[in-house]
mmCIF file with all atom_site columns, C-alpha atoms in Angstrom:
data_model
loop_
_atom_site.group_PDB
_atom_site.id
_atom_site.type_symbol
_atom_site.label_atom_id
_atom_site.label_alt_id
_atom_site.label_comp_id
_atom_site.label_asym_id
_atom_site.label_entity_id
_atom_site.label_seq_id
_atom_site.pdbx_PDB_ins_code
_atom_site.Cartn_x
_atom_site.Cartn_y
_atom_site.Cartn_z
_atom_site.occupancy
_atom_site.B_iso_or_equiv
_atom_site.pdbx_formal_charge
_atom_site.auth_seq_id
_atom_site.auth_comp_id
_atom_site.auth_asym_id
_atom_site.auth_atom_id
_atom_site.pdbx_PDB_model_num
ATOM 1   C CA . MET P 1 1   ? 43.542 -6.613  25.089  1.00 43.00 ? 74  MET P CA 1
ATOM 2   C CA . ALA P 1 2   ? 44.001 -7.435  21.587  1.00 50.00 ? 75  ALA P CA 1
ATOM 3   C CA . TYR P 1 3   ? 42.138 -10.462 20.010  1.00 48.00 ? 76  TYR P CA 1
ATOM 4   C CA . SER P 1 4   ? 43.819 -13.414 17.699  1.00 47.00 ? 77  SER P CA 1
ATOM 5   C CA . LYS P 1 5   ? 40.522 -13.712 15.582  1.00 60.00 ? 78  LYS P CA 1
ATOM 6   C CA . ALA P 1 6   ? 38.474 -10.878 13.995  1.00 59.00 ? 79  ALA P CA 1
ATOM 7   C CA . LYS P 1 7   ? 34.685 -11.300 15.391  1.00 71.00 ? 80  LYS P CA 1
ATOM 8   C CA . GLN P 1 8   ? 32.582 -12.759 12.777  1.00 82.00 ? 81  GLN P CA 1
ATOM 9   C CA . PHE P 1 9   ? 29.506 -11.108 11.831  1.00 84.00 ? 82  PHE P CA 1
ATOM 10  C CA . ASP P 1 10  ? 25.943 -13.180 11.491  1.00 88.00 ? 83  ASP P CA 1
ATOM 11  C CA . ASN P 1 11  ? 24.133 -13.014 8.421   1.00 92.00 ? 84  ASN P CA 1
ATOM 12  C CA . LYS P 1 12  ? 21.697 -10.811 9.810   1.00 93.00 ? 85  LYS P CA 1
ATOM 13  C CA . GLU P 1 13  ? 24.315 -8.068  10.924  1.00 93.00 ? 86  GLU P CA 1
ATOM 14  C CA . VAL P 1 14  ? 25.338 -7.991  7.499   1.00 93.00 ? 87  VAL P CA 1
ATOM 15  C CA . VAL P 1 15  ? 21.946 -7.732  6.219   1.00 96.00 ? 88  VAL P CA 1
ATOM 16  C CA . LEU P 1 16  ? 20.935 -4.843  8.253   1.00 96.00 ? 89  LEU P CA 1
ATOM 17  C CA . ALA P 1 17  ? 24.297 -2.771  7.559   1.00 96.00 ? 90  ALA P CA 1
ATOM 18  C CA . LYS P 1 18  ? 23.941 -3.527  3.905   1.00 96.00 ? 91  LYS P CA 1
ATOM 19  C CA . TYR P 1 19  ? 20.199 -1.468  4.010   1.00 97.00 ? 92  TYR P CA 1
ATOM 20  C CA . ALA P 1 20  ? 21.653 0.786   6.725   1.00 97.00 ? 93  ALA P CA 1
ATOM 21  C CA . LYS P 1 21  ? 24.188 1.881   4.278   1.00 97.00 ? 94  LYS P CA 1
ATOM 22  C CA . ALA P 1 22  ? 21.712 2.144   1.233   1.00 97.00 ? 95  ALA P CA 1
ATOM 23  C CA . LEU P 1 23  ? 19.862 4.824   3.544   1.00 97.00 ? 96  LEU P CA 1
ATOM 24  C CA . SER P 1 24  ? 22.756 6.745   4.770   1.00 97.00 ? 97  SER P CA 1
ATOM 25  C CA . HIS P 1 25  ? 22.261 9.454   2.729   1.00 97.00 ? 98  HIS P CA 1
ATOM 26  C CA . PRO P 1 26  ? 19.145 11.602  2.500   1.00 96.00 ? 99  PRO P CA 1
ATOM 27  C CA . ALA P 1 27  ? 18.226 11.932  -0.998  1.00 96.00 ? 100 ALA P CA 1
ATOM 28  C CA . ARG P 1 28  ? 18.172 7.880   -1.289  1.00 97.00 ? 101 ARG P CA 1
ATOM 29  C CA . ILE P 1 29  ? 15.266 8.158   1.889   1.00 97.00 ? 102 ILE P CA 1
ATOM 30  C CA . ALA P 1 30  ? 13.539 10.729  0.271   1.00 96.00 ? 103 ALA P CA 1
ATOM 31  C CA . ILE P 1 31  ? 13.503 8.597   -2.952  1.00 96.00 ? 104 ILE P CA 1
ATOM 32  C CA . LEU P 1 32  ? 12.504 5.473   -0.845  1.00 95.00 ? 105 LEU P CA 1
ATOM 33  C CA . LYS P 1 33  ? 9.610  7.621   0.462   1.00 95.00 ? 106 LYS P CA 1
ATOM 34  C CA . PHE P 1 34  ? 8.600  8.490   -3.173  1.00 96.00 ? 107 PHE P CA 1
ATOM 35  C CA . LEU P 1 35  ? 8.566  5.043   -4.337  1.00 96.00 ? 108 LEU P CA 1
ATOM 36  C CA . SER P 1 36  ? 6.696  3.476   -1.392  1.00 94.00 ? 109 SER P CA 1
ATOM 37  C CA . LYS P 1 37  ? 3.672  5.863   -2.553  1.00 94.00 ? 110 LYS P CA 1
ATOM 38  C CA . GLN P 1 38  ? 3.723  4.752   -6.407  1.00 90.00 ? 111 GLN P CA 1
ATOM 39  C CA . ASP P 1 39  ? 3.167  1.448   -8.004  1.00 90.00 ? 112 ASP P CA 1
ATOM 40  C CA . CYS P 1 40  ? 6.311  2.112   -10.262 1.00 92.00 ? 113 CYS P CA 1
ATOM 41  C CA . CYS P 1 41  ? 8.295  5.127   -11.653 1.00 93.00 ? 114 CYS P CA 1
ATOM 42  C CA . TYR P 1 42  ? 11.196 5.817   -14.102 1.00 92.00 ? 115 TYR P CA 1
ATOM 43  C CA . CYS P 1 43  ? 14.468 7.543   -12.998 1.00 91.00 ? 116 CYS P CA 1
ATOM 44  C CA . GLY P 1 44  ? 12.711 10.643  -14.977 1.00 90.00 ? 117 GLY P CA 1
ATOM 45  C CA . ASP P 1 45  ? 9.921  11.335  -12.834 1.00 92.00 ? 118 ASP P CA 1
ATOM 46  C CA . ILE P 1 46  ? 12.019 10.735  -9.904  1.00 93.00 ? 119 ILE P CA 1
ATOM 47  C CA . VAL P 1 47  ? 14.186 13.352  -11.379 1.00 93.00 ? 120 VAL P CA 1
ATOM 48  C CA . GLU P 1 48  ? 11.136 15.694  -11.645 1.00 93.00 ? 121 GLU P CA 1
ATOM 49  C CA . VAL P 1 49  ? 10.486 15.777  -8.293  1.00 93.00 ? 122 VAL P CA 1
ATOM 50  C CA . PHE P 1 50  ? 13.699 16.299  -6.446  1.00 93.00 ? 123 PHE P CA 1
ATOM 51  C CA . PRO P 1 51  ? 16.197 19.159  -7.317  1.00 90.00 ? 124 PRO P CA 1
ATOM 52  C CA . ILE P 1 52  ? 18.920 16.744  -7.962  1.00 93.00 ? 125 ILE P CA 1
ATOM 53  C CA . ALA P 1 53  ? 20.567 15.949  -11.182 1.00 94.00 ? 126 ALA P CA 1
ATOM 54  C CA . GLN P 1 54  ? 19.474 12.967  -13.201 1.00 93.00 ? 127 GLN P CA 1
ATOM 55  C CA . SER P 1 55  ? 23.216 11.087  -12.977 1.00 94.00 ? 128 SER P CA 1
ATOM 56  C CA . THR P 1 56  ? 23.011 11.709  -9.392  1.00 96.00 ? 129 THR P CA 1
ATOM 57  C CA . VAL P 1 57  ? 19.337 10.028  -9.016  1.00 95.00 ? 130 VAL P CA 1
ATOM 58  C CA . SER P 1 58  ? 20.545 7.022   -10.808 1.00 93.00 ? 131 SER P CA 1
ATOM 59  C CA . GLN P 1 59  ? 23.596 6.639   -8.841  1.00 96.00 ? 132 GLN P CA 1
ATOM 60  C CA . HIS P 1 60  ? 21.391 6.582   -5.809  1.00 97.00 ? 133 HIS P CA 1
ATOM 61  C CA . LEU P 1 61  ? 19.034 3.951   -7.491  1.00 96.00 ? 134 LEU P CA 1
ATOM 62  C CA . LYS P 1 62  ? 21.488 2.208   -8.567  1.00 95.00 ? 135 LYS P CA 1
ATOM 63  C CA . ALA P 1 63  ? 22.890 2.214   -4.314  1.00 97.00 ? 136 ALA P CA 1
ATOM 64  C CA . LEU P 1 64  ? 19.004 1.236   -3.569  1.00 97.00 ? 137 LEU P CA 1
ATOM 65  C CA . THR P 1 65  ? 18.720 -1.675  -6.355  1.00 96.00 ? 138 THR P CA 1
ATOM 66  C CA . GLU P 1 66  ? 22.002 -3.361  -5.038  1.00 96.00 ? 139 GLU P CA 1
ATOM 67  C CA . SER P 1 67  ? 20.381 -2.989  -1.232  1.00 96.00 ? 140 SER P CA 1
ATOM 68  C CA . GLY P 1 68  ? 17.902 -4.810  -2.445  1.00 96.00 ? 141 GLY P CA 1
ATOM 69  C CA . LEU P 1 69  ? 15.171 -2.134  -1.245  1.00 97.00 ? 142 LEU P CA 1
ATOM 70  C CA . ILE P 1 70  ? 14.219 -1.044  -4.645  1.00 97.00 ? 143 ILE P CA 1
ATOM 71  C CA . GLN P 1 71  ? 14.023 -3.411  -8.010  1.00 96.00 ? 144 GLN P CA 1
ATOM 72  C CA . GLY P 1 72  ? 14.439 -2.201  -11.291 1.00 92.00 ? 145 GLY P CA 1
ATOM 73  C CA . GLU P 1 73  ? 12.247 -3.477  -14.409 1.00 90.00 ? 146 GLU P CA 1
ATOM 74  C CA . ILE P 1 74  ? 14.374 -2.993  -17.713 1.00 86.00 ? 147 ILE P CA 1
ATOM 75  C CA . ASN P 1 75  ? 12.378 -1.671  -20.748 1.00 82.00 ? 148 ASN P CA 1
ATOM 76  C CA . PRO P 1 76  ? 14.693 -0.393  -22.907 1.00 83.00 ? 149 PRO P CA 1
ATOM 77  C CA . PRO P 1 77  ? 15.670 2.326   -22.774 1.00 85.00 ? 150 PRO P CA 1
ATOM 78  C CA . LYS P 1 78  ? 13.958 3.151   -19.738 1.00 87.00 ? 151 LYS P CA 1
ATOM 79  C CA . VAL P 1 79  ? 14.245 1.359   -16.477 1.00 90.00 ? 152 VAL P CA 1
ATOM 80  C CA . ARG P 1 80  ? 10.967 1.190   -14.074 1.00 93.00 ? 153 ARG P CA 1
ATOM 81  C CA . TYR P 1 81  ? 11.688 1.515   -10.477 1.00 96.00 ? 154 TYR P CA 1
ATOM 82  C CA . CYS P 1 82  ? 9.547  0.087   -7.570  1.00 96.00 ? 155 CYS P CA 1
ATOM 83  C CA . ILE P 1 83  ? 9.659  -0.943  -3.824  1.00 97.00 ? 156 ILE P CA 1
ATOM 84  C CA . ASP P 1 84  ? 11.301 -4.893  -3.363  1.00 96.00 ? 157 ASP P CA 1
ATOM 85  C CA . THR P 1 85  ? 8.293  -5.440  -1.239  1.00 95.00 ? 158 THR P CA 1
ATOM 86  C CA . GLU P 1 86  ? 10.042 -8.329  0.225   1.00 96.00 ? 159 GLU P CA 1
ATOM 87  C CA . HIS P 1 87  ? 13.206 -6.752  1.101   1.00 97.00 ? 160 HIS P CA 1
ATOM 88  C CA . PHE P 1 88  ? 11.430 -3.296  2.261   1.00 95.00 ? 161 PHE P CA 1
ATOM 89  C CA . VAL P 1 89  ? 9.158  -5.553  4.854   1.00 96.00 ? 162 VAL P CA 1
ATOM 90  C CA . GLU P 1 90  ? 12.318 -7.369  6.094   1.00 97.00 ? 163 GLU P CA 1
ATOM 91  C CA . ALA P 1 91  ? 14.701 -3.897  6.189   1.00 97.00 ? 164 ALA P CA 1
ATOM 92  C CA . LYS P 1 92  ? 11.566 -2.824  8.432   1.00 96.00 ? 165 LYS P CA 1
ATOM 93  C CA . ARG P 1 93  ? 11.269 -5.876  10.818  1.00 97.00 ? 166 ARG P CA 1
ATOM 94  C CA . MET P 1 94  ? 14.978 -5.940  11.469  1.00 97.00 ? 167 MET P CA 1
ATOM 95  C CA . PHE P 1 95  ? 15.557 -1.776  11.890  1.00 97.00 ? 168 PHE P CA 1
ATOM 96  C CA . ALA P 1 96  ? 12.748 -2.288  14.380  1.00 97.00 ? 169 ALA P CA 1
ATOM 97  C CA . LYS P 1 97  ? 13.941 -5.182  16.413  1.00 96.00 ? 170 LYS P CA 1
ATOM 98  C CA . LEU P 1 98  ? 17.221 -3.161  16.246  1.00 95.00 ? 171 LEU P CA 1
ATOM 99  C CA . PHE P 1 99  ? 15.139 -0.542  17.985  1.00 94.00 ? 172 PHE P CA 1
ATOM 100 C CA . GLU P 1 100 ? 13.138 -2.225  20.593  1.00 92.00 ? 173 GLU P CA 1
#
């Protein structure tokens, strides 16, 4: 049976999907776990911990930043990254509710 209208997704579904997409790579999960134990750190600090290239770390940091799970503070020429507590807590709550 075909539907004439596409299903509209509510804002909570869209936001949860954004967080899920950001967490869809194991390196991003590892980076997020690392950052959750730090106050803040620079990209170079993360590169020293994980066996991935700096450019790849930067791509993962960009995806996590775009999702809102982390934030970057620009201190030229570097960017300092830390958990965005508000969105991090929201994501934890939303995932917990999904899996209840």
